[in-house]
Coordinates of C-alpha atoms and ligand atoms in Angstrom, one line a residue:
M176 CA -15.3 37.2 -18.1
K177 CA -14.2 35.1 -15.2
T178 CA -17.3 32.9 -15.5
D179 CA -16.9 32.6 -19.2
K180 CA -13.4 31.2 -18.7
T181 CA -14.6 28.7 -16.1
D182 CA -17.6 27.7 -18.2
L183 CA -15.5 27.2 -21.2
L184 CA -13.0 25.1 -19.3
S185 CA -15.9 23.0 -17.8
L186 CA -17.4 22.4 -21.3
L187 CA -14.1 21.5 -23.0
R188 CA -13.2 19.2 -20.1
S189 CA -16.6 17.4 -20.1
S190 CA -16.8 17.1 -23.9
G191 CA -13.3 15.6 -24.1
G192 CA -13.1 16.4 -27.9
Y193 CA -13.6 19.3 -30.3
V194 CA -16.3 21.9 -29.6
S195 CA -17.0 24.4 -32.4
G196 CA -16.7 28.1 -31.9
Q197 CA -20.3 28.4 -33.0
Q198 CA -21.6 26.0 -30.4
L199 CA -19.6 27.9 -27.7
C200 CA -21.1 31.2 -28.7
E201 CA -24.6 29.8 -28.7
R202 CA -24.1 28.0 -25.4
F203 CA -22.8 31.0 -23.5
G204 CA -24.6 33.7 -25.5
V205 CA -21.3 35.5 -26.3
T206 CA -19.5 36.7 -29.4
R207 CA -16.7 34.8 -31.1
T208 CA -14.3 37.4 -29.8
A209 CA -15.3 36.7 -26.2
V210 CA -14.7 33.0 -26.8
W211 CA -11.4 33.7 -28.3
K212 CA -10.4 36.0 -25.3
A213 CA -11.4 33.3 -22.8
V214 CA -9.4 30.7 -24.8
N215 CA -6.4 32.9 -24.6
Q216 CA -6.7 33.6 -20.9
L217 CA -6.7 29.8 -20.3
R218 CA -3.7 29.4 -22.6
E219 CA -1.9 32.1 -20.5
E220 CA -2.6 30.0 -17.4
G221 CA -0.8 27.1 -19.0
Y222 CA -3.7 25.1 -20.6
R223 CA -3.0 23.7 -24.1
I224 CA -6.0 24.3 -26.2
E225 CA -5.9 23.2 -29.8
S226 CA -7.9 25.1 -32.3
V227 CA -8.6 23.6 -35.7
P228 CA -10.5 25.4 -38.5
H229 CA -14.0 23.9 -39.0
R230 CA -13.7 21.7 -35.9
G231 CA -13.3 24.1 -33.1
Y232 CA -11.4 23.9 -29.8
R233 CA -10.2 21.0 -27.8
L234 CA -8.5 20.9 -24.3
A235 CA -5.3 18.9 -25.1
E236 CA -3.6 19.3 -21.7
S237 CA -4.0 21.0 -18.4
P238 CA -1.1 22.5 -16.4
E239 CA 0.1 20.1 -13.8
D240 CA -1.4 20.5 -10.4
L241 CA -2.8 24.0 -10.9
L242 CA -5.0 25.2 -8.1
S243 CA -7.2 28.0 -9.3
E244 CA -10.9 28.9 -9.2
S245 CA -11.5 27.8 -12.8
E246 CA -9.6 24.6 -12.4
I247 CA -11.6 23.6 -9.3
A248 CA -14.9 24.8 -10.6
S249 CA -14.5 23.0 -14.0
R250 CA -14.0 19.7 -12.2
L251 CA -16.9 19.9 -9.8
T252 CA -19.4 17.0 -10.0
T253 CA -21.6 18.1 -7.1
D254 CA -25.0 19.7 -6.7
W255 CA -24.3 22.1 -3.9
A256 CA -20.8 21.5 -2.4
G257 CA -18.4 24.0 -3.8
R258 CA -20.9 25.6 -6.2
T259 CA -20.2 28.9 -4.4
L260 CA -16.4 28.9 -4.4
Y261 CA -13.7 31.3 -3.3
Y262 CA -10.1 30.6 -4.2
L263 CA -7.2 32.5 -2.6
D264 CA -3.5 32.2 -3.3
E265 CA -2.8 33.0 0.4
T266 CA -4.8 33.5 3.5
G267 CA -4.5 33.2 7.3
S268 CA -7.1 30.4 7.9
T269 CA -9.8 29.2 5.5
N270 CA -12.0 28.5 8.5
N271 CA -11.9 32.2 9.5
D272 CA -12.7 33.2 5.9
A273 CA -15.6 30.8 5.8
K274 CA -17.0 32.1 9.1
R275 CA -16.8 35.7 7.9
L276 CA -18.6 34.7 4.7
A277 CA -21.2 32.8 6.7
E278 CA -21.9 35.9 8.7
E279 CA -22.5 37.7 5.4
G280 CA -25.0 35.1 4.4
A281 CA -23.0 32.7 2.2
P282 CA -25.0 29.6 1.3
H283 CA -24.7 26.0 2.5
G284 CA -21.9 24.3 0.6
T285 CA -19.7 27.4 0.1
V286 CA -16.1 26.4 -0.2
V287 CA -13.0 28.5 0.5
A288 CA -9.8 27.0 -0.8
A289 CA -6.2 28.4 -0.5
D290 CA -2.8 27.5 -1.9
R291 CA -1.2 28.8 1.3
Q292 CA -2.5 29.2 4.8
N293 CA -0.2 31.1 7.0
A294 CA -2.1 30.6 10.2
G295 CA -3.8 27.2 9.8
K296 CA -5.4 26.0 13.0
G297 CA -5.7 22.7 14.7
R298 CA -7.8 21.8 17.7
R299 CA -7.2 23.4 21.0
G300 CA -5.1 26.2 19.7
R301 CA -2.7 23.9 17.8
S302 CA -1.4 24.9 14.4
W303 CA -1.7 23.2 11.0
Q304 CA 1.2 23.5 8.5
T305 CA 0.3 24.2 4.9
V306 CA 3.1 24.0 2.4
S307 CA 2.5 26.3 -0.5
G308 CA 2.1 24.6 -3.9
E309 CA 2.0 21.2 -2.3
A310 CA -0.8 21.1 0.2
L311 CA -4.5 21.5 0.0
A312 CA -6.4 23.6 2.5
F313 CA -10.1 24.3 2.2
T314 CA -13.2 24.8 4.3
V315 CA -16.7 23.8 3.6
L316 CA -19.6 25.8 5.1
L317 CA -22.5 23.7 6.2
R318 CA -25.9 24.9 7.4
P319 CA -27.7 21.9 8.8
Q320 CA -30.9 22.6 10.7
F321 CA -30.5 20.6 13.8
A322 CA -29.5 20.8 17.5
A323 CA -25.9 21.6 18.4
D324 CA -25.2 18.2 19.9
R325 CA -25.4 16.5 16.4
A326 CA -22.6 18.7 15.1
S327 CA -19.6 16.7 16.2
M328 CA -20.7 13.9 14.0
L329 CA -20.1 16.0 10.9
T330 CA -16.4 15.9 11.7
L331 CA -16.6 12.1 11.2
V332 CA -18.6 12.6 8.0
A333 CA -15.9 14.8 6.7
A334 CA -13.2 12.3 7.8
L335 CA -14.9 9.5 6.0
S336 CA -15.3 11.6 2.8
V337 CA -11.6 12.6 2.8
A338 CA -10.4 9.0 3.4
E339 CA -12.5 7.8 0.5
A340 CA -11.4 10.5 -1.9
V341 CA -7.7 10.2 -0.9
E342 CA -7.7 6.5 -1.4
A343 CA -9.4 6.9 -4.8
A344 CA -6.9 9.6 -5.9
A345 CA -3.7 8.1 -4.5
G346 CA -4.4 4.4 -4.7
V347 CA -3.2 3.6 -1.2
P348 CA -5.4 2.5 1.7
A349 CA -6.5 5.4 3.8
M350 CA -7.5 4.8 7.4
I351 CA -9.2 7.1 10.0
K352 CA -7.8 7.7 13.5
W353 CA -10.9 8.5 15.4
P354 CA -12.4 11.0 15.2
N355 CA -11.0 12.8 12.2
D356 CA -7.4 12.3 11.3
I357 CA -6.6 10.5 8.1
V358 CA -3.7 8.2 8.3
I359 CA -1.8 6.2 5.7
R360 CA 0.6 3.5 7.0
Q361 CA 0.2 4.9 10.5
K362 CA 1.1 8.5 9.5
K363 CA -1.1 11.5 9.4
V364 CA -1.9 12.9 6.0
C365 CA -4.9 15.1 6.9
G366 CA -6.3 17.1 9.8
I367 CA -9.8 18.4 10.1
L368 CA -11.0 21.2 12.3
T369 CA -14.8 21.7 12.6
E370 CA -16.1 24.8 14.2
M371 CA -19.7 25.7 15.0
T372 CA -21.8 28.8 15.7
V373 CA -25.0 28.2 17.6
T374 CA -28.1 30.5 17.7
P375 CA -28.1 32.0 21.2
E376 CA -31.8 31.4 22.0
M377 CA -32.5 28.0 20.5
G378 CA -29.2 26.1 20.8
E379 CA -29.6 25.3 17.1
V380 CA -26.7 25.2 14.7
Q381 CA -26.4 28.4 12.8
Y382 CA -23.6 27.2 10.7
I383 CA -20.6 24.8 10.8
V384 CA -17.3 25.2 9.1
A385 CA -15.3 22.1 8.3
G386 CA -11.7 22.9 7.6
I387 CA -9.7 20.2 5.9
G388 CA -5.9 20.2 5.4
I389 CA -4.3 17.5 3.3
N390 CA -0.6 16.9 2.7
V391 CA -0.6 16.2 -1.0
N392 CA 2.6 16.7 -3.0
Q393 CA 5.3 17.2 -0.4
E394 CA 8.2 15.2 -1.7
S395 CA 9.8 14.1 1.6
P396 CA 9.2 14.2 5.3
E397 CA 12.0 16.8 5.6
V398 CA 9.6 19.6 4.6
F399 CA 7.6 19.1 7.8
D400 CA 8.7 20.7 11.0
R401 CA 10.9 18.5 13.3
E402 CA 8.1 18.0 15.9
I403 CA 5.8 16.3 13.4
R404 CA 8.2 14.7 11.0
D405 CA 7.9 11.3 12.5
H406 CA 4.2 11.1 12.2
A407 CA 3.4 13.2 9.2
T408 CA 3.3 12.1 5.6
S409 CA 1.9 13.1 2.2
L410 CA 0.1 11.4 -0.6
R411 CA 3.1 11.7 -2.8
I412 CA 5.4 10.1 -0.3
E413 CA 3.0 7.2 0.2
S414 CA 2.0 6.7 -3.4
G415 CA 5.1 7.7 -5.2
R416 CA 3.3 10.1 -7.6
R417 CA 2.1 13.6 -7.8
I418 CA -1.7 14.1 -7.3
G419 CA -3.7 16.9 -8.8
R420 CA -5.0 19.0 -6.0
A421 CA -8.0 20.4 -7.8
G422 CA -9.2 17.0 -8.7
L423 CA -8.7 15.7 -5.2
L424 CA -10.6 18.6 -3.7
C425 CA -13.5 17.9 -6.0
G426 CA -13.3 14.2 -5.1
V427 CA -13.7 15.1 -1.4
L428 CA -16.6 17.4 -2.1
D429 CA -18.3 14.7 -4.2
R430 CA -17.9 12.1 -1.4
L431 CA -18.9 14.7 1.2
E432 CA -22.2 15.5 -0.5
K433 CA -23.1 11.8 -0.7
N434 CA -22.2 11.0 2.8
Y435 CA -23.9 14.1 4.1
A436 CA -27.1 13.0 2.4
V437 CA -26.9 9.6 4.2
F438 CA -26.2 11.3 7.5
M439 CA -29.1 13.8 7.2
R440 CA -31.6 11.0 6.6
T441 CA -31.3 10.0 10.2
E442 CA -29.3 12.9 11.6
D443 CA -27.0 10.3 13.2
F444 CA -24.2 8.0 12.2
S445 CA -26.2 4.8 11.8
G446 CA -26.1 4.9 8.0
L447 CA -22.4 5.5 7.8
R448 CA -21.2 3.6 10.8
Q449 CA -20.2 0.4 9.0
T450 CA -18.3 2.2 6.2
Y451 CA -16.5 4.3 8.8
E452 CA -15.5 1.3 10.9
E453 CA -14.0 -0.4 7.9
R454 CA -11.5 2.4 7.9
L455 CA -11.1 2.9 11.6
Q456 CA -7.5 2.5 12.7
G457 CA -6.8 0.4 15.8
I458 CA -10.2 -1.4 16.1
G459 CA -9.8 -4.3 18.5
Q460 CA -6.5 -2.9 19.7
E461 CA -5.5 -1.1 22.9
V462 CA -5.7 2.7 22.7
K463 CA -4.9 5.5 25.0
V464 CA -7.6 8.2 25.5
L465 CA -6.3 11.6 26.6
D466 CA -9.1 13.8 27.9
L467 CA -9.2 16.9 30.1
A468 CA -9.2 14.8 33.2
G469 CA -6.2 12.7 32.3
A470 CA -5.4 9.5 30.4
Y471 CA -6.7 5.9 30.4
T472 CA -6.3 2.9 28.2
G473 CA -8.7 0.3 26.8
I474 CA -9.6 -1.7 23.8
S475 CA -11.2 0.1 20.9
E476 CA -14.5 -1.5 20.0
G477 CA -15.5 0.8 17.2
I478 CA -18.1 3.5 17.3
N479 CA -21.8 3.8 18.2
D480 CA -24.6 5.4 16.2
R481 CA -23.7 8.8 17.6
G482 CA -20.1 8.5 16.3
E483 CA -18.6 8.1 19.8
L484 CA -15.7 5.8 20.2
R485 CA -16.4 2.7 22.4
V486 CA -13.5 1.8 24.6
R487 CA -13.6 -1.2 26.9
K488 CA -11.5 -0.6 30.0
A489 CA -9.6 -3.3 31.9
D490 CA -12.4 -3.4 34.6
G491 CA -14.9 -4.4 31.9
E492 CA -16.6 -1.0 31.7
T493 CA -17.2 0.3 28.2
V494 CA -16.8 4.1 27.9
E495 CA -18.4 6.0 25.0
V496 CA -16.0 8.8 24.2
Y497 CA -17.5 12.0 22.8
A498 CA -15.5 13.6 20.0
G499 CA -14.9 16.9 21.8
E500 CA -11.8 17.7 23.8
V501 CA -10.1 14.3 23.5
S502 CA -7.3 12.7 21.5
V503 CA -6.7 9.0 21.0
R504 CA -3.3 7.5 20.6
G505 CA -1.9 4.0 20.0
L506 CA -0.3 2.6 23.1
Y507 CA 3.3 3.2 21.8
G508 CA 2.9 6.1 19.5
Y509 CA 0.7 8.2 17.3
V510 CA -1.6 5.4 16.2
Ligands
ATP116 P1 -4.0 14.6 17.2 O1 -3.7 15.3 18.5 O2 -4.4 13.2 17.4 O3 -2.9 14.8 16.2 P2 -5.9 16.6 16.7 O4 -7.2 16.4 16.0 O5 -5.9 17.1 18.1 O6 -5.2 15.2 16.6 P3 -5.3 18.5 14.8 O7 -6.0 19.6 15.5 O8 -6.1 17.8 13.7 O9 -4.9 17.5 15.9 O10 -4.0 19.0 14.1 C1 -3.0 19.7 14.8 C2 -1.8 18.8 15.1 O11 -1.4 18.1 13.9 C3 -0.6 19.6 15.4 O12 -0.5 19.7 16.8 C4 0.6 18.8 14.8 O13 1.0 17.8 15.7 C5 0.0 18.1 13.7 N1 0.3 18.7 12.4 C6 0.3 20.1 12.0 N2 0.5 20.2 10.7 C7 0.6 19.0 10.2 C8 0.7 18.5 8.9 N3 0.9 19.4 7.8 N4 0.8 17.2 8.7 C9 0.6 16.3 9.7 N5 0.5 16.7 11.0 C10 0.4 18.0 11.2

């Protein structure tokens, strides 16, 4: 029944007009009663579905910013990303859920999305705040067949995809703070945490989970904790309007699938480098690199074909910074 509801919603959404009851029965191989039941379930969730004798059903209006399995699935435009989908009202961390599913054999492209994450993770044990009803938190499971040293580039592929989708949805320019934070007007709107499991014998990637947290409809910076208030923002704050989270999630998956295909052709960043650099924050400017050994400054010269940040230090040496245990900052603040 769950699938019927999602299939029905997808069909009504893509047709845009009336679809007859007869057509629906034939398409899904179900009875009129089953169609009627699915229509009513959708109505209960807040969809306005008109039914007119001799014409059929039409999706007149969707509930504002509903995040549910049917709402996401009915908006997918991808071949593989999100085609296996798990939606949870609340969870600890979608990355942990995706890792568990991966161990159970979940396929490439599986997505776990949640309305509320109560233990969202950042890098190096940091936390990621997810505000229920307003933020988007999801993880994509990837199973590329390549050596582990390629994996960090997928973080950049994810960042580029989010930046493109966010800009399309919100209509405001989205930049990338290397390697994987999305910033709008110098403030962080998205964080990405990529985790990898490697086969013990071969050093090959077994699977990768890319966790993406986007601040979508938070109304004001006050909702963020005091420590991050100065450098966190949401799409709503920056664009002045509410953004549908299901549509945005599907937009990210669509971009991710396309960028992933470009990446996999060469298994490096050569095909995406230019597009990424067009969005790279701070290019040609002085940045501060914080790594395990300490901090140094230099001019950001963009990235290389492995996605590493090229930083020219004062002594003229150019360092290629690997996206592992480092953070980059502007000289006087977050970017
Ligand atoms: P950077 O150190 O440059 O922020 P990072 O990649 O190390 O980047 P992440 O692991 O992506 O950081 O995210 C964790 C950090 O993001 C937290 O330490 C906190 O400062 C900040 N943060 C947590 N939740 C949010 C949020 N909802 N919006 C914006 N920033 C957040």
